[in-house]
Amino acid sequence: MIEDDTYRMSSQYRLWSYSPEQLHNQRVNTNHLASEKVRAAVSRARLSSVTGNGNGEQQQHKGSAVTDIETLTVDEELQIVRWGCQKILDMKNVFDHPLPSHVISTAIQYLRRFYLTNSPMTYHPKQIMVTALYLATKTEHHYTDINQYCAPLTNVTPEDVRAPEFLLMQGLRFSLDVRHPARSLEGGVSEIKLHASALSCFNGEDRAAVDKRITKAAETARRLLTTQVQMTDAYFLYTPPQIYLAALLVTDKTLTTSYIDHLFSRLDTAIGPIKQKLLETINGCADLIRAEQSSEADGEGTKKELARIGRKLKKCQDPEKTDIKALARAKATEKRETDAQDEEKVRKKRRLERERAERDGEVFGPELKDVGK
Amino acid sequence: MATNVLTQNGTFRMDASLASASDVCPVCKSTAQTSPNLRFKVSSKCYHRICEGCVDRKFSAGKAQCPISGCHHMLWKRDWRLQTFEDIQVEREVDIRRRVWRTLDLTNLGLVEPEGGWENVFEDLRGYNDYLEMMEEMAMNLITNIDVPATNKKLRDYETANGLRKDKDDPKALLKAPVRQPGDYPDLSGLIRGLKMKKVAPKQAAYDVWEGVTKQREYFSLSAKHESSWDHYTNKKATMAGGWNVADYTEESLLRAFSGLGVFIENEKGGKMDMRLPLATIAPHADDVF
């Protein structure tokens, strides 16, 4: 189908779509690499402090102890990222003008994508999430001045927001487009309303009642898409139309199934086998959403679990990457110094050339070659 | 008027009026002795030779008959010019040759001289030689007055067919010129034979800005009945002035609703891990901007 090929061209499909196994492998891989890095960094930190004391015996003892640092597991990492996503969602109403939901959704997806290749042990989400939201205001055409952006946030300076920006962009592979199912929902509802009279779930109901039911379902689905779906891996595993249909399925099952029946009765029979596959996929996505709903109900348990993970993370945070601002500043200084060094070299070369020319008495440079021959 | 006559033994006998290259003007009989500034002019039509004074006198008023008795050419003052060659026959021959060569010049047909010379315009050397021989034959025919009307007609037909004829009395003559089509033989009259056909460049397809992406949709077809949340902006001047189009918005949201409906990521991405390797496995330290 032409529309499907359009989606296949998007960066969301090319770079950010995975099968469940791939997604899991990716996270395991990231976790493994990050754990190793943390261990190495911690051992380096201890080594330097110990050599400062000049105690060789203790150094050996501590060096071996490094291996028993308890790093986060993949699930714990996910919990932390999820906490960051929840925080972004909470930031929505902090500003004078509440941010539109698509900006929030984009920011959450940026954070989720970033933590596929980075671990919370390396960069804590609390540092990245403000940047993700600020980047999302820019990419979603909702410009906010950085000072105004920082004003309602406690303990956040413009530098805090700017420092990890390039890091985040790199983690996103510089692909900033996010295809939201909430946008698909809009067109989908318009299509459902158009074909409402032909749907099997409304037999003989009057127009007003039908419209009311569709609008109500759409509103609930929209709320699902902007909140609970954001907490799941749906964006990685499914395409936007599948996600919005799943959200509709959760809110109004008969309406959605009758719409899908109608849709496929209209389309060519050639794509018939897709219908079964599509229903399976949508049901899978709906299960994901329902699981999220039920886990959200258990608020107290999650809170305790988060507190535990937070304590654990404090111990296994990469000591070399905690201060992103300082890292960014050091990087900038280093760049400035190399630039200055290069400039110094050029200047020295010119001076030497000039001196040599003056010594030889050729103030206007050497004789021109190949002229007049 | 027969200027030259081919005698039976094959040599030319000159007309008596042309043969006299004396310094006496045949009209006023003045000589270099009687008028020191005496200069002669020849007519480019009948090649008679009279003095400059007589040209001024006879032709200042406009068109007049050649003053040489027996010559009935009607001439303008501009037809008289200074002689280039001492021999009036050479003068005439050069004029005729120049006319024939200019008419049959291959550049007139829109041809460009190729790398190795004009013979490469022809299929083979024989064609080129035939062309040169034809030019020479026409020139000699006109010089020696053999088949003059037929030769002139050939040249005229050639000019007309190829749109080279500039008719003073007919300002639209050039407009009537035939239009050359890409696949035509270069000489439209067919007088010059054996020319190569011009290579016709294959017609290029029109440039497709969308590079094959169609506006066609398969899952849905946009209709005016589709509702959108922006419908109440449809006819607002403020919206339209900014170039916003609600129909475009509706179409885009419909496209978003179906774009990817039949894409099953698990099937399409599942087996192909190499299609998009995890960043961490390609470059373990790539995440380290600092």
XYZ file of C-alpha atoms in Angstrom:
663
model
C 0.000 0.000 0.000
C 1.214 3.476 -0.870
C 0.514 4.837 2.607
C 2.554 2.064 4.199
C 5.511 2.869 1.971
C 5.252 6.472 3.123
C 5.639 5.245 6.670
C 8.567 3.018 5.732
C 10.438 6.111 4.607
C 10.160 7.755 8.021
C 13.051 7.767 10.476
C 10.740 6.316 13.106
C 10.459 3.163 11.030
C 14.044 3.091 9.795
C 15.842 3.834 13.052
C 13.409 3.434 15.909
C 11.285 0.357 15.206
C 12.185 -2.984 16.738
C 10.806 -6.435 17.238
C 10.358 -7.259 20.954
C 13.496 -9.435 21.003
C 15.595 -6.792 19.322
C 14.384 -4.212 21.799
C 15.230 -6.459 24.716
C 18.647 -7.370 23.298
C 19.391 -3.716 22.756
C 18.606 -2.899 26.376
C 20.611 -5.820 27.709
C 23.520 -4.783 25.565
C 23.366 -1.167 26.722
C 23.080 -2.260 30.338
C 26.066 -4.569 29.993
C 28.295 -1.925 28.403
C 27.244 0.720 30.928
C 27.878 -1.604 33.882
C 31.386 -2.313 32.670
C 32.047 1.358 32.196
C 30.770 2.181 35.660
C 33.025 -0.465 37.207
C 36.019 0.827 35.296
C 35.247 4.423 36.240
C 34.759 3.582 39.913
C 38.009 1.632 40.027
C 39.837 4.542 38.413
C 38.334 6.948 40.938
C 39.380 4.767 43.879
C 42.818 4.234 42.406
C 43.470 7.946 42.118
C 42.260 8.654 45.649
C 44.343 5.800 47.000
C 47.540 6.693 45.179
C 47.025 10.187 46.553
C 47.318 8.632 50.020
C 50.304 6.599 48.922
C 48.982 3.337 50.332
C 49.817 0.573 47.855
C 48.369 -2.261 49.910
C 44.988 -0.670 50.226
C 45.012 0.110 46.505
C 45.223 -3.548 45.602
C 42.520 -4.426 48.051
C 40.093 -1.792 46.751
C 40.878 -2.585 43.118
C 39.631 -6.115 43.533
C 36.569 -4.941 45.433
C 35.382 -2.949 42.413
C 33.959 -6.018 40.724
C 31.334 -6.445 43.421
C 29.656 -3.100 42.730
C 26.001 -3.843 42.257
C 24.810 -2.248 39.025
C 21.201 -1.740 37.918
C 19.399 -4.481 36.055
C 17.577 -3.845 32.792
C 14.203 -3.730 34.573
C 15.469 -1.293 37.166
C 16.825 0.934 34.442
C 13.424 0.855 32.757
C 11.775 1.892 36.021
C 14.078 4.872 36.305
C 13.425 5.937 32.706
C 9.739 5.549 33.355
C 10.094 7.825 36.353
C 11.714 10.408 34.073
C 8.822 10.099 31.604
C 6.325 10.584 34.404
C 8.199 13.693 35.505
C 8.010 15.152 31.988
C 4.280 14.495 32.012
C 4.029 16.333 35.344
C 5.950 19.297 33.930
C 3.138 19.971 31.477
C 1.184 22.296 33.755
C 4.142 23.952 35.459
C 4.410 26.684 32.851
C 2.247 29.804 32.500
C 0.771 28.400 29.318
C 0.440 24.614 29.573
C 2.520 22.870 26.921
C 0.540 21.085 24.189
C 0.338 17.341 24.627
C 2.290 16.600 21.448
C 5.287 18.501 22.814
C 5.146 16.444 25.994
C 4.766 13.207 24.034
C 7.701 14.094 21.809
C 9.873 14.852 24.829
C 8.959 11.528 26.435
C 9.790 9.661 23.249
C 13.128 11.480 23.027
C 13.912 10.321 26.544
C 12.888 6.739 25.770
C 14.926 6.685 22.581
C 17.931 8.198 24.309
C 17.919 5.485 26.969
C 18.022 2.718 24.383
C 21.685 3.431 23.778
C 22.505 5.142 27.087
C 22.054 3.928 30.600
C 20.664 5.881 33.570
C 23.837 4.766 35.355
C 25.858 6.914 32.947
C 23.535 9.910 32.651
C 20.746 10.336 35.172
C 17.292 11.040 33.613
C 16.779 14.084 35.819
C 19.521 15.830 33.862
C 18.346 14.675 30.462
C 14.607 15.179 30.843
C 14.640 18.985 31.091
C 16.756 19.080 27.954
C 14.467 16.616 26.192
C 11.447 18.783 26.919
C 13.252 21.931 25.831
C 14.373 20.245 22.605
C 10.797 19.091 22.012
C 9.466 22.651 22.289
C 11.865 23.564 19.517
C 11.189 20.620 17.223
C 7.417 20.819 17.663
C 7.239 24.515 16.745
C 6.337 25.612 20.233
C 9.098 28.101 20.886
C 9.801 28.939 24.504
C 12.462 31.327 25.689
C 15.068 29.432 27.702
C 14.867 31.844 30.653
C 11.104 31.577 30.773
C 11.456 27.838 30.430
C 13.770 27.627 33.439
C 11.828 30.099 35.610
C 9.192 27.706 37.030
C 11.656 24.803 37.347
C 13.495 24.671 40.667
C 17.270 24.368 40.597
C 17.484 24.419 36.815
C 19.634 27.015 35.075
C 19.816 27.653 31.320
C 23.244 26.039 31.374
C 21.760 22.875 32.841
C 19.373 22.723 29.921
C 21.923 23.459 27.247
C 24.819 21.298 28.428
C 23.407 17.847 27.520
C 21.698 19.031 24.346
C 24.281 17.730 21.912
C 24.602 14.530 23.866
C 20.854 14.049 23.589
C 20.844 14.852 19.885
C 23.544 12.281 19.338
C 21.583 9.717 21.299
C 18.622 10.448 19.042
C 20.858 10.018 15.976
C 19.764 13.474 14.923
C 16.383 12.156 13.833
C 13.892 14.426 15.513
C 10.647 13.393 13.841
C 8.227 11.488 16.064
C 4.993 10.151 14.549
C 2.358 10.336 17.222
C -0.692 8.051 17.231
C -2.693 10.949 18.666
C -2.384 12.606 15.265
C -3.494 9.410 13.552
C -6.483 9.317 15.868
C -7.727 12.621 14.502
C -7.902 11.346 10.924
C -9.189 7.999 12.109
C -12.107 9.545 13.971
C -12.940 11.654 10.940
C -13.000 8.460 8.846
C -15.124 6.582 11.402
C -17.643 9.423 11.536
C -17.882 9.439 7.759
C -18.667 5.729 7.634
C -20.689 5.621 10.861
C -23.970 4.861 9.102
C -22.459 1.727 7.549
C -20.967 0.320 10.754
C -22.601 -2.787 12.171
C -22.476 -1.571 15.777
C -24.922 1.228 15.051
C -28.045 -0.298 13.639
C -30.655 2.353 13.348
C -29.371 4.682 16.056
C -29.894 8.350 15.370
C -27.040 10.528 14.184
C -26.620 12.545 17.381
C -26.219 9.463 19.578
C -23.738 7.929 17.173
C -21.635 11.090 17.043
C -21.711 11.346 20.802
C -20.466 7.817 21.259
C -17.652 8.246 18.733
C -16.552 11.563 20.236
C -16.545 10.094 23.717
C -14.486 7.103 22.642
C -12.070 9.369 20.796
C -11.590 11.598 23.810
C -10.835 8.692 26.099
C -8.511 7.170 23.528
C -6.722 10.467 23.143
C -6.147 10.668 26.874
C -4.777 7.122 26.795
C -2.446 7.959 23.933
C -0.981 11.025 25.587
C -0.489 9.454 29.009
C -0.441 5.699 29.484
C 0.759 4.773 25.988
C 3.714 7.102 26.527
C 4.806 4.911 29.447
C 4.961 1.804 27.254
C 7.247 0.628 24.454
C 4.379 0.938 21.940
C 6.232 3.479 19.763
C 9.109 1.044 19.255
C 6.957 -2.014 18.578
C 3.953 -0.736 16.613
C 3.081 1.855 14.010
C 0.937 4.915 14.869
C -2.275 3.636 13.198
C -1.972 0.357 15.062
C -1.448 2.145 18.375
C -4.415 4.463 17.950
C -6.661 1.551 16.956
C -5.476 -0.342 20.029
C -6.308 2.645 22.228
C -9.748 2.798 20.630
C -10.122 -0.926 21.176
C -9.435 -0.474 24.873
C -12.052 2.273 25.159
C -14.782 0.980 22.828
C -14.282 -2.550 21.610
C -17.413 -3.044 19.487
C -16.983 0.281 17.707
C -13.374 -0.479 16.784
C -13.953 -4.039 15.606
C -16.944 -3.048 13.487
C -14.920 -0.214 11.978
C -12.071 -2.574 11.079
C -14.596 -5.024 9.569
C -16.043 -2.218 7.496
C -12.614 -0.950 6.448
C -11.556 -4.325 5.113
C -14.881 -4.952 3.395
C -14.262 -1.734 1.446
C -10.680 -2.542 0.518
C -9.662 -5.035 -2.132
C -9.904 -8.698 -1.293
C -6.244 -8.978 -2.270
C -5.174 -7.620 1.094
C -7.567 -9.877 2.972
C -4.955 -11.848 4.946
C -3.726 -8.593 6.464
C -6.936 -8.247 8.455
C -6.257 -11.212 10.739
C -2.665 -10.120 11.219
C -3.745 -6.570 11.957
C -6.288 -7.688 14.548
C -3.609 -9.783 16.280
C -1.195 -6.869 16.286
C -3.769 -4.431 17.614
C -4.783 -6.852 20.331
C -1.138 -7.220 21.303
C -0.803 -3.460 21.584
C -4.069 -3.231 23.531
C -2.749 -5.797 26.017
C 0.328 -3.626 26.453
C -1.894 -0.631 27.258
C -4.088 -2.633 29.654
C -1.018 -3.946 31.469
C 0.149 -0.370 31.866
C -3.243 0.651 33.252
C -3.207 -2.119 35.843
C 0.369 -1.410 36.910
C -0.498 2.250 37.370
C -3.227 1.254 39.817
C -0.534 -0.088 42.128
C 0.900 3.350 42.905
C 2.210 2.666 46.390
C 4.211 -0.408 45.428
C 5.852 1.440 42.552
C 6.844 4.295 44.819
C 8.649 1.988 47.268
C 10.346 0.177 44.430
C 11.506 3.493 42.930
C 12.941 4.641 46.238
C 14.927 1.402 46.457
C 16.238 1.757 42.915
C 17.104 5.393 43.590
C 19.260 4.402 46.546
C 20.931 1.715 44.509
C 21.572 4.074 41.626
C 23.346 6.531 43.904
C 25.970 3.884 44.548
C 26.464 2.801 40.961
C 26.298 6.182 39.204
C 29.244 6.721 36.858
C 31.413 9.156 38.860
C 32.997 10.603 35.726
C 29.711 11.603 34.099
C 27.703 13.018 36.966
C 28.452 16.651 36.257
C 27.434 17.121 32.635
C 27.869 20.886 32.875
C 31.499 20.556 33.926
C 32.086 18.020 31.149
C 30.586 20.362 28.585
C 32.666 23.245 29.868
C 35.836 21.173 29.798
C 35.037 20.125 26.254
C 34.512 23.742 25.208
C 37.764 24.808 26.854
C 39.666 22.001 25.223
C 38.315 22.999 21.833
C 39.208 26.624 22.426
C 42.750 25.640 23.436
C 43.329 23.460 20.393
C 42.035 26.282 18.205
C 44.362 28.724 19.937
C 47.266 26.328 19.542
C 46.587 25.964 15.842
C 46.469 29.719 15.475
C 49.748 30.062 17.336
C 51.366 27.551 14.986
C 50.204 29.419 11.922
C 51.428 32.693 13.319
C 54.858 31.205 14.096
C 55.167 29.755 10.613
C 54.414 33.101 9.033
C 56.920 34.863 11.255
C 59.659 32.391 10.340
C 58.926 32.788 6.660
C 59.031 36.538 6.928
C 62.319 36.482 8.830
C 63.930 34.205 6.317
C 62.779 36.403 3.466
C 64.198 39.497 5.128
C 67.503 37.764 5.783
C 67.794 36.811 2.135
C 66.956 40.337 1.121
C 63.849 39.284 -0.710
C 61.321 41.558 0.855
C 58.798 40.872 -1.823
C 59.128 37.089 -1.623
C 61.052 34.685 -3.843
C 61.336 35.121 -7.571
C 58.370 33.995 -9.589
C 58.865 30.694 -11.337
C 57.946 29.864 -14.923
C 57.401 33.469 -15.845
C 58.667 34.774 -19.157
C 60.059 31.464 -20.305
C 21.762 39.219 -73.709
C 24.549 36.856 -74.563
C 27.766 38.050 -73.103
C 29.858 35.091 -74.095
C 29.259 32.656 -76.833
C 30.713 29.198 -76.924
C 32.328 28.758 -80.266
C 32.374 25.527 -82.106
C 35.957 24.703 -81.271
C 35.230 25.062 -77.535
C 36.819 28.439 -76.764
C 35.001 31.531 -75.570
C 34.504 34.531 -77.761
C 34.075 37.706 -75.817
C 31.315 40.178 -76.458
C 32.767 43.173 -78.215
C 31.311 45.698 -75.768
C 32.966 43.960 -72.824
C 36.213 43.222 -74.508
C 37.207 46.848 -74.851
C 39.099 47.698 -71.712
C 40.269 51.017 -73.047
C 40.485 54.187 -70.998
C 37.777 55.919 -72.982
C 34.333 56.159 -71.452
C 31.953 54.690 -74.038
C 29.266 57.260 -73.102
C 30.959 60.650 -72.783
C 34.181 59.670 -74.605
C 36.310 61.398 -71.981
C 39.826 60.087 -71.406
C 42.475 60.430 -68.751
C 43.862 63.303 -70.760
C 40.599 65.259 -70.897
C 39.614 64.661 -67.291
C 42.463 63.776 -64.909
C 40.236 62.362 -62.164
C 38.589 59.843 -64.460
C 37.415 56.692 -62.674
C 35.463 53.832 -64.134
C 32.622 51.861 -62.582
C 31.103 48.565 -63.617
C 27.534 47.439 -63.312
C 27.065 44.283 -61.289
C 24.362 43.036 -63.673
C 25.613 43.489 -67.200
C 29.274 44.286 -66.387
C 29.418 47.313 -68.666
C 32.016 49.915 -67.791
C 31.386 53.665 -67.799
C 32.962 56.644 -66.035
C 31.905 57.851 -62.590
C 30.609 61.150 -63.995
C 28.255 59.367 -66.356
C 26.927 57.153 -63.494
C 26.184 60.271 -61.464
C 24.543 61.970 -64.402
C 22.408 59.070 -65.610
C 21.417 57.384 -62.372
C 21.093 60.190 -59.815
C 17.391 60.508 -60.604
C 16.708 56.830 -59.964
C 16.332 53.668 -61.996
C 17.493 53.945 -65.593
C 18.511 51.867 -68.542
C 22.148 50.926 -69.058
C 23.530 53.706 -71.361
C 25.441 51.213 -73.528
C 23.539 50.840 -76.743
C 21.761 47.527 -77.104
C 21.856 46.746 -73.365
C 18.385 46.813 -71.839
C 19.235 46.230 -68.168
C 17.430 48.575 -65.798
C 19.910 49.670 -63.128
C 20.032 51.679 -59.946
C 22.934 53.867 -59.000
C 23.902 51.356 -56.292
C 24.421 48.683 -58.958
C 27.538 50.479 -60.141
C 30.730 49.795 -58.291
C 34.478 50.097 -58.593
C 36.158 47.287 -60.407
C 38.163 44.861 -58.256
C 39.878 42.834 -60.925
C 41.427 44.231 -64.029
C 39.804 41.543 -66.161
C 36.054 42.087 -66.185
C 35.490 38.365 -66.866
C 37.243 37.474 -63.649
C 35.117 40.057 -61.873
C 31.979 38.412 -63.158
C 33.149 34.872 -62.450
C 34.019 35.726 -58.868
C 30.573 37.221 -58.361
C 28.830 34.174 -59.766
C 30.921 31.723 -57.790
C 30.365 33.702 -54.643
C 26.608 33.588 -55.197
C 26.512 29.839 -55.848
C 28.755 28.966 -52.933
C 26.910 31.167 -50.530
C 23.616 29.654 -51.555
C 24.793 26.082 -51.230
C 26.809 26.669 -48.056
C 26.081 23.819 -45.676
C 25.844 26.092 -42.645
C 22.612 27.390 -44.178
C 21.115 23.984 -43.403
C 21.920 24.359 -39.715
C 24.954 22.062 -39.973
C 28.150 22.670 -38.043
C 31.579 21.844 -39.416
C 32.670 18.638 -37.693
C 36.104 17.824 -36.322
C 37.639 16.404 -39.530
C 36.159 18.882 -42.017
C 32.994 19.169 -44.036
C 33.312 15.774 -45.688
C 32.249 14.207 -42.396
C 28.815 15.728 -42.815
C 28.282 13.276 -45.677
C 27.709 9.571 -45.488
C 30.873 8.931 -47.510
C 33.551 10.791 -49.453
C 31.631 10.198 -52.671
C 28.752 12.300 -51.387
C 31.089 15.177 -50.565
C 32.754 14.994 -53.980
C 29.374 14.943 -55.709
C 28.391 18.029 -53.760
C 31.557 19.880 -54.734
C 31.136 18.830 -58.376
C 27.541 20.004 -58.411
C 28.596 23.417 -57.108
C 31.334 23.663 -59.718
C 28.962 22.616 -62.500
C 26.366 25.174 -61.498
C 28.959 27.929 -61.278
C 30.412 27.035 -64.686
C 26.947 26.826 -66.226
C 26.177 30.353 -65.067
C 29.598 31.699 -66.075
C 29.483 30.180 -69.528
C 25.737 30.779 -69.980
C 24.746 27.177 -70.384
C 21.284 26.212 -69.119
C 21.093 29.483 -67.177
C 17.313 29.447 -66.533
C 17.392 25.796 -65.419
C 20.348 26.350 -63.107
C 18.806 29.453 -61.619
C 15.577 27.579 -61.050
C 17.440 24.824 -59.217
C 19.058 27.355 -56.919
C 15.779 29.180 -56.373
C 13.925 25.969 -55.534
C 16.670 25.015 -53.131
C 16.429 28.373 -51.368
C 12.645 28.243 -51.176
C 12.533 24.708 -49.839
C 15.074 25.430 -47.108
C 13.648 28.808 -46.200
C 16.687 30.802 -47.363
C 14.893 33.042 -49.836
C 14.484 36.627 -48.784
C 11.893 38.104 -51.049
C 11.903 41.865 -50.863
C 8.351 42.112 -52.157
C 7.046 39.535 -49.728
C 7.844 40.455 -46.110
C 6.354 37.191 -44.910
C 8.671 35.072 -47.049
C 10.859 34.145 -44.125
C 7.839 33.379 -42.000
C 6.656 30.978 -44.657
C 9.941 29.115 -44.281
C 9.436 25.430 -43.643
C 9.834 24.237 -40.064
C 12.547 21.664 -39.681
C 11.466 18.599 -37.717
C 14.034 16.631 -35.668
C 13.918 13.559 -37.927
C 14.052 15.418 -41.286
C 16.781 15.041 -43.912
C 19.018 18.135 -43.522
C 18.388 19.398 -47.082
C 14.638 19.743 -47.456
C 14.812 20.243 -51.242
C 16.835 17.064 -51.816
C 19.352 18.827 -54.063
C 22.357 17.894 -51.949
C 22.446 14.146 -51.625
C 24.224 11.794 -49.258
C 24.089 13.929 -46.130
C 24.111 12.154 -42.797
C 20.914 12.249 -40.843
C 21.127 14.412 -37.757
C 21.247 12.442 -34.560
C 17.984 12.913 -32.742
C 18.438 12.979 -28.971
C 15.962 10.619 -27.293
C 13.095 12.551 -25.854
C 13.592 13.052 -22.138
C 10.753 12.324 -19.815
C 9.368 15.363 -18.049
C 11.094 16.024 -14.720
C 9.112 14.557 -11.868
C 9.412 16.782 -8.832
C 7.933 14.130 -6.540
C 10.330 11.411 -7.760
C 7.609 8.856 -8.226
C 5.707 9.535 -5.040
C 2.078 9.695 -6.040
C -0.805 11.609 -4.539
C -2.857 8.471 -4.985
C -4.189 6.841 -1.818
C -5.247 3.259 -1.356
C -6.654 2.948 2.158
C -8.939 5.946 1.883
C -10.171 8.606 -0.502
C -10.493 12.156 0.706
C -13.983 13.614 0.433
C -15.503 16.940 1.390
C -17.555 15.112 4.010
C -14.534 14.321 6.152
C -14.758 16.329 9.343
C -11.786 17.923 10.988
C -11.324 19.918 14.154
C -10.289 22.921 12.061
C -13.369 22.987 9.858
C -14.604 26.272 11.262
C -11.460 27.918 9.851
C -12.230 26.872 6.289
C -13.470 30.221 5.013
C -11.811 32.563 7.441
C -9.800 35.235 5.714
C -7.154 35.280 8.445
C -6.470 31.592 7.844
C -6.530 31.769 4.092
C -4.251 34.816 4.006
C -1.557 32.796 5.727
C -1.835 30.108 3.095
C -3.410 27.560 5.414
C -5.699 25.058 3.847
C -7.998 23.018 6.037
C -8.425 20.405 3.311
C -4.658 19.808 3.353
C -4.792 19.368 7.092
C -7.621 16.861 6.813
C -5.766 14.919 4.168
C -2.593 14.876 6.226
C -4.400 13.626 9.314
C -6.094 10.922 7.241
C -2.739 9.922 5.814
C -1.361 9.725 9.339
C -4.324 7.532 10.284
C -3.438 4.963 7.632
C 0.275 5.423 7.008
C 1.746 2.255 8.492
C -1.487 0.375 9.128
C -0.207 -2.626 7.192
C 3.388 -2.402 8.450
C 4.079 -5.211 10.900
C 7.348 -4.321 12.524
C 7.912 -7.704 14.115
C 7.715 -9.408 10.707
C 9.658 -6.802 8.792
C 12.406 -6.040 11.278
C 12.516 -9.349 13.116
C 14.947 -11.365 11.016
C 17.136 -8.547 9.884
C 19.281 -7.474 12.785
C 21.960 -6.065 10.500
C 19.529 -3.634 8.939
C 19.903 -1.351 11.893
C 22.614 -2.454 14.234
C 22.411 -1.106 17.758
C 24.630 1.914 18.098
C 26.413 0.405 21.087
C 27.604 -2.618 19.110
C 28.849 -0.587 16.154
C 30.779 1.919 18.201
C 30.848 1.248 21.942
C 32.174 4.715 22.718
C 30.041 6.622 20.243
C 27.819 7.894 23.023
C 30.732 9.659 24.584
C 30.538 13.219 23.335
C 32.508 14.397 26.310
